[in-house]
Each structure stands twice: as structure tokens, then as C-alpha cells.
Amino acid sequence: MFYLLKYYIQMKVLLRNSDLNEALSGFSNVGFVPTMGSLHKGHISLIKKSLNYCNKTVVSIFINPTQFNNKTDYKKYPRNLKKDLKILKKLKVNFVYTPIKNEVYRSKNKIKIHLSKKDKILCAKYRKGHFEGVIDVMCRLTNIVKPEKIFMGEKDFQQLILVKKYIENNFKSKVILCKTIRDKNKLALSSRNLLLKKGDQIKAGKIAKALISFKKKFFKRKITKKLIFTKKNELEKLYGVNIEYLELRNKKNLKLSNRINHSKIFLGYYLKNIRLIDNF
Ligand code: AMP
């Protein structure tokens, strides 16, 4: 009896598409959490949601090379597979999919990805080819896992909007949006935070706090472009960071906005040579 119980809660780690397909056959309401590993509480919140809402949960750990527009960034991306598997086992995840590149890119079928002019904003403007890589890999993974629900974080809001559009137009799967998890100094959790020194993590937390208060202060007032521009300069001077974009945009269509209602402040910046993004 004990042996059987252990068997039922055992997590399966799969490297090949065929093994994953076989393991998943016969199960309905499968939840999927795609990640690039170095798991933190942000990922864990997505996984817990999937475990709660779905019969079986698949977590993928795959650092997709095609979405990195910079080779060094890909090389230095944190990798912690052993620790990740420990976390996933403790959470009682059913299946972990950790493929090599050839497995994911085995199929020659490619969905046509065309980012329109209105999509080439925020990260799409500064990371050429990034979202094309993300959308392509998400379509491939969805085709392999065939989940009913895919859980993704608001932390990467532009990614979420674009992936949701492509996935829901091409597959039966639904993309479920999950709140951003922050640490106690308000810094959004991210695997890239591991690349920051302690002092820089504190700085990044102060920038997040400053923008949370900025949003609160202007809740009922117009936020003009000039106000945003002044805030951007202030943050750059105060924290010695290089801000790529600081923009207020509508949550639904990502059009520029001057009202906080239904909008978010989007931030992309470099702290030393580490690129961080957030939205408030
Ligand atoms: P990544 O491993 O960075 O590719 O992220 C995998 C998923 O976790 C994506 O859907 C992210 O949006 C989500 N995610 C990353 N950080 C957080 C966070 N702090 N809170 C919630 N979700 C997050």
C-alpha cells in the first residue's frame, strides 16, 4: 500500500517528446507551466495554481536559445536543474519536461509569426527577434504537451499578451494570467536576480517601490508624457541605471495612455549589464 502511494505521487522527469506524450495519454485537463528554470516563488505560484485547477501538471524547464538576441546573455542565464527538480518534487508536480533543443525543434511545422508595427513596442523594440523566438517555442511546446491550460506570469506582461493571442488563435489551450510575486522589498522575483549583487538587488527594489508610489500618487490625475520623462531622468540619476523604456500603456491593447485606470507602467532597464523588466 505504501509502495503504491509512493508510486502515485512520484514525479516523472521526461526528456523526449514521445515519452511525454506516452506519459500524458489518457489524461484530461492537463495544466502546463513553461519555465526556463532557476525556479523561484514566482514560478511556484504558477505551479500551485496549475496543481489546484488541473488534474495533472507539466512543468517544462527549457532555456530557449532562439529567444536570446544576445549570445552572452544566453550563456550566462542561470542554470540550476538539480535544485529545480528538488523544488518540483516537493510540490508534487506530476511531470517535468526537460528536453534538449533538437526535441523541441524536431517538427518542421512552423506557425507564421508576424509582429505588426503596433506590436513592436517596449521589449519588442529593444530585443530584435525575441518575441518571435518566444512565440515559436511556446507554439512548439503547446503542440507537444497539448495542455488545456497554460499558466503564465504578469511579470512578463507583453509576452503574456502576445503568447495568449497566438496560442488561443492556433490551439485549444487557454492561457491563464497569474499575478507578479515580489520579494519583501518589492523587487519582482526573476531568475535574473541571481545575477545581481546584493546591493543591486536593493537598488532594483527601490526603483520598484518608487514606481509603485508614483502610480498611487497619480491615481486620479493625468500622467503626462512630461511627467513620465521627468521620473525616468530622476531614476536614472538617483540609481545610475540605464532605462530603455518607462511608459504608461493600456492593459488590454498596450496603446500609450495618460490615465492610470486600466493602464500599467512598463519598465525595461539595465542595472550594470543585467537587463530587468517589470510592470506596475
Ligand atoms: P521564465 O522562467 O523567466 O521564462 O518564466 C516562466 C514563467 O514564470 C513566465 O510565465 C513568467 O512570466 C513567470 N514569472 C516569472 N517571474 C514571475 C514572478 N515574479 N511572478 C509571477 N510569475 C513570474
Tab-separated table of C-alpha atoms and ligand atoms in Angstrom:
chain	number	residue	atom	x	y	z
A	1	MET	CA	0.000	0.000	0.000
A	2	PHE	CA	2.773	2.401	0.992
A	3	TYR	CA	4.663	1.445	-2.141
A	4	LEU	CA	1.594	2.185	-4.284
A	5	LEU	CA	1.063	5.572	-2.648
A	6	LYS	CA	4.691	6.449	-3.290
A	7	TYR	CA	4.282	5.402	-6.897
A	8	TYR	CA	1.251	7.626	-7.396
A	9	ILE	CA	2.918	10.762	-6.085
A	10	GLN	CA	6.195	10.120	-7.870
A	11	MET	CA	7.248	12.832	-10.285
A	12	LYS	CA	8.304	11.792	-13.780
A	13	VAL	CA	11.157	13.627	-15.478
A	14	LEU	CA	10.966	13.279	-19.259
A	15	LEU	CA	13.457	14.314	-21.897
A	16	ARG	CA	11.772	13.129	-25.082
A	17	ASN	CA	8.511	14.222	-26.702
A	18	SER	CA	7.474	10.610	-27.290
A	19	ASP	CA	7.942	9.717	-23.597
A	20	LEU	CA	5.997	12.776	-22.509
A	21	ASN	CA	3.155	12.001	-24.937
A	22	GLU	CA	3.006	8.430	-23.687
A	23	ALA	CA	3.010	9.526	-20.044
A	24	LEU	CA	0.210	12.032	-20.683
A	25	SER	CA	-2.007	9.773	-22.783
A	26	GLY	CA	-5.447	9.302	-21.284
A	27	PHE	CA	-5.275	12.351	-19.018
A	28	SER	CA	-7.602	15.310	-19.486
A	29	ASN	CA	-7.429	18.805	-18.000
A	30	VAL	CA	-3.630	18.971	-18.152
A	31	GLY	CA	-2.050	22.191	-16.842
A	32	PHE	CA	1.244	23.435	-18.234
A	33	VAL	CA	3.792	25.811	-16.706
A	34	PRO	CA	6.591	26.672	-19.164
A	35	THR	CA	9.783	27.939	-17.495
A	36	MET	CA	13.466	28.472	-18.131
A	37	GLY	CA	14.321	27.078	-14.703
A	38	SER	CA	16.165	28.568	-11.702
A	39	LEU	CA	12.793	28.360	-10.050
A	40	HIS	CA	11.650	30.938	-7.515
A	41	LYS	CA	8.414	31.794	-5.698
A	42	GLY	CA	7.027	33.449	-8.861
A	43	HIS	CA	7.254	30.153	-10.768
A	44	ILE	CA	5.993	28.280	-7.706
A	45	SER	CA	2.825	30.424	-7.601
A	46	LEU	CA	2.066	29.444	-11.218
A	47	ILE	CA	2.718	25.770	-10.471
A	48	LYS	CA	0.483	25.820	-7.382
A	49	LYS	CA	-2.310	27.370	-9.447
A	50	SER	CA	-1.976	24.620	-12.039
A	51	LEU	CA	-1.906	21.897	-9.364
A	52	ASN	CA	-5.079	23.432	-7.934
A	53	TYR	CA	-7.016	23.807	-11.174
A	54	CYS	CA	-5.819	20.842	-13.232
A	55	ASN	CA	-5.782	17.043	-12.983
A	56	LYS	CA	-2.123	16.775	-13.993
A	57	THR	CA	0.604	19.397	-14.142
A	58	VAL	CA	3.533	19.518	-16.558
A	59	VAL	CA	6.388	21.934	-15.829
A	60	SER	CA	8.939	22.443	-18.591
A	61	ILE	CA	12.481	23.601	-17.999
A	62	PHE	CA	13.987	24.722	-21.266
A	63	ILE	CA	16.276	27.687	-21.853
A	64	ASN	CA	15.211	28.506	-25.378
A	65	PRO	CA	18.250	29.742	-27.331
A	66	THR	CA	16.199	31.319	-30.135
A	67	GLN	CA	14.664	33.974	-27.890
A	68	PHE	CA	18.025	35.400	-26.801
A	69	ASN	CA	19.099	38.229	-29.051
A	70	ASN	CA	22.498	38.211	-27.325
A	71	LYS	CA	24.740	35.134	-27.067
A	72	THR	CA	26.419	36.176	-23.797
A	73	ASP	CA	23.013	36.694	-22.203
A	74	TYR	CA	22.103	33.103	-23.166
A	75	LYS	CA	25.391	31.722	-21.861
A	76	LYS	CA	25.197	33.449	-18.503
A	77	TYR	CA	21.483	32.719	-17.940
A	78	PRO	CA	21.334	30.905	-14.541
A	79	ARG	CA	21.046	27.115	-14.623
A	80	ASN	CA	20.105	25.104	-11.501
A	81	LEU	CA	18.457	21.879	-12.675
A	82	LYS	CA	19.257	19.800	-9.585
A	83	LYS	CA	17.771	22.365	-7.216
A	84	ASP	CA	14.767	22.890	-9.521
A	85	LEU	CA	13.937	19.178	-9.544
A	86	LYS	CA	14.048	19.116	-5.751
A	87	ILE	CA	11.566	22.010	-5.583
A	88	LEU	CA	9.254	20.379	-8.140
A	89	LYS	CA	9.316	17.057	-6.326
A	90	LYS	CA	8.390	18.756	-3.077
A	91	LEU	CA	5.472	20.479	-4.805
A	92	LYS	CA	4.295	17.071	-6.089
A	93	VAL	CA	4.378	18.114	-9.728
A	94	ASN	CA	3.381	15.175	-11.955
A	95	PHE	CA	5.635	15.651	-14.977
A	96	VAL	CA	8.781	17.642	-15.649
A	97	TYR	CA	9.768	18.067	-19.271
A	98	THR	CA	13.470	18.937	-19.737
A	99	PRO	CA	14.176	18.494	-23.437
A	100	ILE	CA	17.280	19.262	-25.443
A	101	LYS	CA	16.943	21.765	-28.296
A	102	ASN	CA	16.549	19.109	-31.027
A	103	GLU	CA	13.477	17.635	-29.343
A	104	VAL	CA	11.674	20.969	-29.202
A	105	TYR	CA	12.704	21.909	-32.739
A	106	ARG	CA	12.138	18.438	-34.208
A	107	SER	CA	8.935	19.418	-36.012
A	108	LYS	CA	9.460	21.366	-39.220
A	109	ASN	CA	5.938	22.816	-38.974
A	110	LYS	CA	6.249	26.455	-38.085
A	111	ILE	CA	3.425	28.833	-37.328
A	112	LYS	CA	3.730	32.089	-39.264
A	113	ILE	CA	4.741	34.761	-36.786
A	114	HIS	CA	4.355	38.342	-37.802
A	115	LEU	CA	4.674	41.133	-35.302
A	116	SER	CA	2.773	44.157	-36.564
A	117	LYS	CA	4.043	47.707	-36.231
A	118	LYS	CA	1.826	48.229	-33.181
A	119	ASP	CA	3.421	45.160	-31.501
A	120	LYS	CA	6.972	46.452	-31.988
A	121	ILE	CA	6.981	48.420	-28.761
A	122	LEU	CA	8.569	48.020	-25.296
A	123	CYS	CA	10.773	44.863	-25.299
A	124	ALA	CA	9.952	44.098	-28.955
A	125	LYS	CA	11.578	47.394	-29.919
A	126	TYR	CA	14.791	46.715	-27.990
A	127	ARG	CA	15.180	42.932	-28.327
A	128	LYS	CA	15.019	42.175	-32.030
A	129	GLY	CA	13.655	38.679	-32.728
A	130	HIS	CA	12.978	37.983	-29.036
A	131	PHE	CA	9.203	37.609	-29.190
A	132	GLU	CA	9.344	35.737	-32.495
A	133	GLY	CA	11.535	33.194	-30.608
A	134	VAL	CA	9.199	33.134	-27.598
A	135	ILE	CA	6.031	32.699	-29.673
A	136	ASP	CA	7.641	29.980	-31.804
A	137	VAL	CA	8.836	27.967	-28.790
A	138	MET	CA	5.500	28.406	-26.993
A	139	CYS	CA	3.625	27.091	-30.048
A	140	ARG	CA	6.027	24.139	-30.270
A	141	LEU	CA	5.723	23.329	-26.549
A	142	THR	CA	1.937	23.644	-26.695
A	143	ASN	CA	1.870	21.273	-29.644
A	144	ILE	CA	3.969	18.763	-27.698
A	145	VAL	CA	2.207	19.000	-24.296
A	146	LYS	CA	-1.331	19.717	-25.615
A	147	PRO	CA	-2.443	21.244	-22.312
A	148	GLU	CA	-5.909	22.510	-21.521
A	149	LYS	CA	-4.493	25.431	-19.563
A	150	ILE	CA	-1.143	27.251	-19.700
A	151	PHE	CA	-0.148	29.330	-16.671
A	152	MET	CA	1.916	32.462	-17.326
A	153	GLY	CA	3.019	35.429	-15.209
A	154	GLU	CA	2.021	39.094	-15.476
A	155	LYS	CA	5.659	39.860	-14.694
A	156	ASP	CA	6.292	39.450	-18.434
A	157	PHE	CA	3.126	41.256	-19.453
A	158	GLN	CA	3.922	41.954	-23.112
A	159	GLN	CA	4.976	38.319	-23.553
A	160	LEU	CA	1.726	37.178	-21.923
A	161	ILE	CA	-0.440	39.309	-24.249
A	162	LEU	CA	1.388	38.190	-27.409
A	163	VAL	CA	1.592	34.495	-26.481
A	164	LYS	CA	-2.085	34.435	-25.419
A	165	LYS	CA	-3.106	35.846	-28.800
A	166	TYR	CA	-1.065	33.329	-30.818
A	167	ILE	CA	-1.838	30.288	-28.668
A	168	GLU	CA	-5.577	30.906	-28.363
A	169	ASN	CA	-5.835	31.578	-32.129
A	170	ASN	CA	-3.982	28.397	-33.088
A	171	PHE	CA	-4.683	25.844	-30.320
A	172	LYS	CA	-7.481	24.793	-27.983
A	173	SER	CA	-5.384	25.680	-24.904
A	174	LYS	CA	-6.296	28.675	-22.706
A	175	VAL	CA	-3.594	30.967	-21.283
A	176	ILE	CA	-4.233	31.816	-17.626
A	177	LEU	CA	-2.749	35.022	-16.273
A	178	CYS	CA	-1.025	34.897	-12.846
A	179	LYS	CA	-0.091	37.826	-10.574
A	180	THR	CA	3.506	39.015	-10.178
A	181	ILE	CA	5.178	37.803	-6.998
A	182	ARG	CA	7.591	40.266	-5.370
A	183	ASP	CA	10.090	39.918	-2.557
A	184	LYS	CA	9.625	41.967	0.590
A	185	ASN	CA	11.495	44.964	-0.810
A	186	LYS	CA	9.083	44.948	-3.813
A	187	LEU	CA	11.551	43.653	-6.392
A	188	ALA	CA	9.693	41.308	-8.780
A	189	LEU	CA	11.169	37.831	-8.441
A	190	SER	CA	13.136	36.784	-11.505
A	191	SER	CA	15.778	34.154	-12.284
A	192	ARG	CA	17.961	37.015	-13.497
A	193	ASN	CA	18.015	38.470	-9.958
A	194	LEU	CA	20.558	35.710	-9.201
A	195	LEU	CA	22.978	37.610	-11.434
A	196	LEU	CA	22.657	40.771	-9.293
A	197	LYS	CA	24.874	41.607	-6.328
A	198	LYS	CA	23.029	42.177	-3.038
A	199	GLY	CA	23.444	45.979	-3.295
A	200	ASP	CA	21.988	45.983	-6.812
A	201	GLN	CA	19.017	43.910	-5.681
A	202	ILE	CA	18.335	46.587	-3.060
A	203	LYS	CA	18.622	49.298	-5.722
A	204	ALA	CA	16.208	47.426	-8.024
A	205	GLY	CA	13.782	47.105	-5.095
A	206	LYS	CA	13.946	50.876	-4.515
A	207	ILE	CA	13.166	51.536	-8.187
A	208	ALA	CA	10.125	49.225	-7.979
A	209	LYS	CA	8.958	50.959	-4.774
A	210	ALA	CA	9.391	54.408	-6.365
A	211	LEU	CA	7.187	53.422	-9.315
A	212	ILE	CA	4.536	51.823	-7.106
A	213	SER	CA	4.257	55.114	-5.152
A	214	PHE	CA	4.347	57.159	-8.379
A	215	LYS	CA	1.358	55.183	-9.654
A	216	LYS	CA	-0.513	55.650	-6.362
A	217	LYS	CA	0.184	59.402	-6.290
A	218	PHE	CA	-1.260	59.943	-9.762
A	219	PHE	CA	-4.143	57.518	-9.406
A	220	LYS	CA	-6.844	60.079	-10.174
A	221	ARG	CA	-4.760	62.507	-12.225
A	222	LYS	CA	-3.470	62.633	-15.751
A	223	ILE	CA	0.032	61.272	-16.197
A	224	THR	CA	1.519	63.334	-18.996
A	225	LYS	CA	4.473	62.231	-21.137
A	226	LYS	CA	6.478	65.001	-19.487
A	227	LEU	CA	5.810	63.610	-16.006
A	228	ILE	CA	6.999	60.169	-17.106
A	229	PHE	CA	10.064	61.658	-18.778
A	230	THR	CA	10.951	63.534	-15.559
A	231	LYS	CA	10.511	60.352	-13.491
A	232	LYS	CA	12.736	58.417	-15.908
A	233	ASN	CA	15.522	61.011	-15.617
A	234	GLU	CA	15.146	61.109	-11.827
A	235	LEU	CA	15.508	57.313	-11.512
A	236	GLU	CA	18.483	57.229	-13.885
A	237	LYS	CA	20.293	59.918	-11.905
A	238	LEU	CA	19.409	58.573	-8.473
A	239	TYR	CA	20.290	54.926	-9.136
A	240	GLY	CA	22.779	55.172	-12.007
A	241	VAL	CA	20.690	52.872	-14.217
A	242	ASN	CA	20.111	52.970	-17.949
A	243	ILE	CA	16.362	52.955	-18.647
A	244	GLU	CA	15.356	51.628	-22.076
A	245	TYR	CA	11.692	52.434	-21.618
A	246	LEU	CA	9.325	53.789	-18.992
A	247	GLU	CA	5.843	54.073	-20.473
A	248	LEU	CA	2.222	54.107	-19.374
A	249	ARG	CA	0.154	51.817	-21.585
A	250	ASN	CA	-3.354	50.391	-21.662
A	251	LYS	CA	-3.540	46.859	-20.205
A	252	LYS	CA	-5.762	45.462	-22.977
A	253	ASN	CA	-4.243	46.825	-26.186
A	254	LEU	CA	-0.882	48.176	-24.949
A	255	LYS	CA	-1.602	51.581	-26.518
A	256	LEU	CA	0.048	54.609	-24.901
A	257	SER	CA	-2.172	56.070	-22.206
A	258	ASN	CA	-2.278	59.070	-19.881
A	259	ARG	CA	-4.638	57.649	-17.260
A	260	ILE	CA	-3.759	55.108	-14.598
A	261	ASN	CA	-7.198	53.446	-14.895
A	262	HIS	CA	-6.890	50.277	-16.987
A	263	SER	CA	-3.202	51.041	-17.584
A	264	LYS	CA	0.175	49.849	-16.380
A	265	ILE	CA	3.575	51.444	-16.116
A	266	PHE	CA	6.076	49.379	-18.120
A	267	LEU	CA	9.750	49.462	-17.269
A	268	GLY	CA	12.798	47.975	-19.003
A	269	TYR	CA	16.284	48.895	-17.822
A	270	TYR	CA	19.874	47.870	-17.337
A	271	LEU	CA	21.383	47.655	-13.866
A	272	LYS	CA	25.098	47.373	-14.644
A	273	ASN	CA	24.884	44.869	-17.534
A	274	ILE	CA	21.806	42.962	-16.318
A	275	ARG	CA	18.557	43.696	-18.111
A	276	LEU	CA	15.461	43.788	-15.887
A	277	ILE	CA	11.796	44.327	-16.761
A	278	ASP	CA	8.759	44.963	-14.620
A	279	ASN	CA	5.294	46.499	-14.771
A	280	PHE	CA	3.147	48.180	-12.117
B	1	AMP	P1	10.867	32.320	-17.010
B	1	AMP	O1	11.416	31.116	-16.333
B	1	AMP	O2	11.507	33.597	-16.594
B	1	AMP	O3	10.777	32.168	-18.518
B	1	AMP	O4	9.363	32.447	-16.508
B	1	AMP	C1	8.441	31.400	-16.620
B	1	AMP	C2	7.074	31.914	-16.255
B	1	AMP	O5	7.099	32.398	-14.912
B	1	AMP	C3	6.603	33.085	-17.134
B	1	AMP	O6	5.232	32.918	-17.426
B	1	AMP	C4	6.852	34.284	-16.263
B	1	AMP	O7	6.017	35.374	-16.545
B	1	AMP	C5	6.545	33.715	-14.881
B	1	AMP	N1	7.183	34.517	-13.831
B	1	AMP	C6	8.483	34.892	-13.774
B	1	AMP	N2	8.701	35.664	-12.680
B	1	AMP	C7	7.493	35.786	-12.059
B	1	AMP	C8	7.057	36.472	-10.883
B	1	AMP	N3	7.874	37.184	-10.129
B	1	AMP	N4	5.760	36.361	-10.524
B	1	AMP	C9	4.899	35.625	-11.293
B	1	AMP	N5	5.252	34.967	-12.411
B	1	AMP	C10	6.526	35.044	-12.792
